[in-house]
Amino acid sequence: MYFTKTKTALVAATALCGLLAGAAQAETWRAWAIHPEDYPNVVAMQQFADEVTEKTEGRIEPTVYANGVLGAQPDAIEQVRAGAIAVGNFNMGPMGEIVPATNVLSLPFIFRDVDHMHKAMDGEIGQRFSDALSGEGLVALSWFDSGSRSFYNTKHPIETPADMDGMKFRVMSNDLYVQMVDQLGGNATPMAYGEVYQSLKTGVIDGAENNYPSFESSNHYEVAKYYSITNHLIIPECICVSTKVWDKVSDEDKAIVTAAAVSAAETQRELWAEREGASKQKVIDSGVAVNEVTDPAAFQAAMEPVYAKFIESNPDLEGLIRDIQAIK
Ligand code: GTR
């Protein structure tokens, strides 16, 4: 409430200043977000939007559209590239179909843990991904956490890959995930995030995979009562601005927007850590059976053909894979 009033006052004051100074019209930016308003990423995107509005004195005014109302993720990425949506909080999973180098981040078990991912993305390797994105019309301003993903399903606990035999799993839109599930013995169905709940409920699919906060906030945990901890994917997310939009921004405002994105990522990472714990508790309290897989090495070993095929078709990316693996 307080915030709404403050924002309204700010917008009104900004509009008045603009009129008095005969300034150019404010740039309104639509910001895409897939999660609900209270999800760490969306809270951080809102902080980003507020800071940009305030520090640019309303020259740029982003509005966050949560819950994926501006469209499914792969479409939204295209919309941002086209400049129709200005900015989004994107996961690097669906990004792989557009920016091949980011597929490296979708190789199962590429990161040992979240710390390893941070070391890579916050350093020179993160810069290499930013460069690849900028070649495809996207400016990555900062990196968000997205925990690690594990499989959940409506049938029974998964202890070994054999337990996935014949089960149908929803995956994000990226052929690497189809290969991943195939190699584990399941059947993969790429599907929009927003369709998963109903598909689990009606038995169109038997399971899916995600981190604790998404498993919980999407309510998938209400229908999929088995969550088996494989930690097979650790995929960072970005705040990515459209190059088409970015090119029109003054250097002064670029610095403001970048700083706002960096501080939003700091907030997101803090909120993420809290939310992971809270979501885990909620999932367990609701009666979901959570198990650590008995043989993680079997899941990792099953990925060898996925890596081999990937390197064969992307020999130029082998160095990047090796550089990530070499990080201590
Ligand atoms: C979430 C991620 C979303 C989306 C979703 C999915 O963890 O934050 O951007 O990729 O997973 O599975 O589609």
Short mmCIF file of C-alpha atoms and ligand atoms in Angstrom, two decimals, residues 32-35 39 41 73-74 89-94 145-147 149 152 170-173 191-194 196 208-215 220 235 237 268 272, ligand 1:
data_model
loop_
_atom_site.label_atom_id
_atom_site.label_comp_id
_atom_site.label_asym_id
_atom_site.label_seq_id
_atom_site.Cartn_x
_atom_site.Cartn_y
_atom_site.Cartn_z
CA TRP A 32 8.54 -10.69 -18.48
CA ALA A 33 8.54 -12.97 -15.46
CA ILE A 34 7.22 -16.51 -15.26
CA HIS A 35 6.70 -16.91 -11.52
CA TYR A 39 8.69 -15.72 -5.83
CA ASN A 41 12.89 -13.81 -8.94
CA GLN A 73 9.23 -18.66 -22.06
CA PRO A 74 10.52 -19.58 -25.54
CA ASN A 89 14.13 -12.95 -16.24
CA PHE A 90 15.05 -15.94 -18.38
CA ASN A 91 16.27 -19.40 -17.52
CA MET A 92 19.19 -20.57 -19.66
CA GLY A 93 17.37 -23.85 -20.39
CA PRO A 94 14.99 -22.66 -23.10
CA ASP A 145 20.11 -18.48 -8.90
CA SER A 146 17.79 -21.29 -9.79
CA GLY A 147 18.98 -23.96 -7.37
CA ARG A 149 16.62 -29.56 -10.39
CA TYR A 152 9.25 -35.67 -9.25
CA ARG A 170 7.74 -33.08 -18.90
CA VAL A 171 10.94 -31.22 -19.81
CA MET A 172 11.62 -27.62 -20.80
CA SER A 173 11.85 -26.81 -24.45
CA MET A 191 5.82 -28.68 -22.60
CA ALA A 192 5.19 -25.11 -21.43
CA TYR A 193 5.58 -24.64 -17.68
CA GLY A 194 2.01 -23.40 -17.33
CA VAL A 196 2.41 -29.01 -16.29
CA ALA A 208 8.57 -33.46 -14.38
CA GLU A 209 11.72 -31.97 -12.87
CA ASN A 210 12.46 -28.72 -11.11
CA ASN A 211 13.95 -27.06 -8.04
CA TYR A 212 12.13 -26.88 -4.68
CA PRO A 213 10.73 -23.34 -5.07
CA SER A 214 9.23 -24.08 -8.50
CA PHE A 215 7.96 -27.53 -7.46
CA HIS A 220 2.99 -29.52 -8.68
CA ILE A 235 20.84 -23.70 -14.57
CA GLU A 237 18.99 -17.34 -15.04
CA GLN A 268 17.37 -12.65 -5.54
CA TRP A 272 16.41 -17.74 -3.05
C1 GTR B 1 11.86 -22.74 -13.30
C2 GTR B 1 12.48 -21.54 -13.97
C3 GTR B 1 11.54 -21.02 -15.02
C4 GTR B 1 11.12 -22.12 -15.97
C5 GTR B 1 10.63 -23.33 -15.23
C6 GTR B 1 10.30 -24.49 -16.15
O1 GTR B 1 12.75 -23.28 -12.33
O2 GTR B 1 12.73 -20.53 -13.03
O3 GTR B 1 12.13 -19.96 -15.74
O4 GTR B 1 12.23 -22.45 -16.76
O5 GTR B 1 11.56 -23.75 -14.26
O6 GTR B 1 10.54 -25.63 -15.77
O7 GTR B 1 9.81 -24.25 -17.25
#
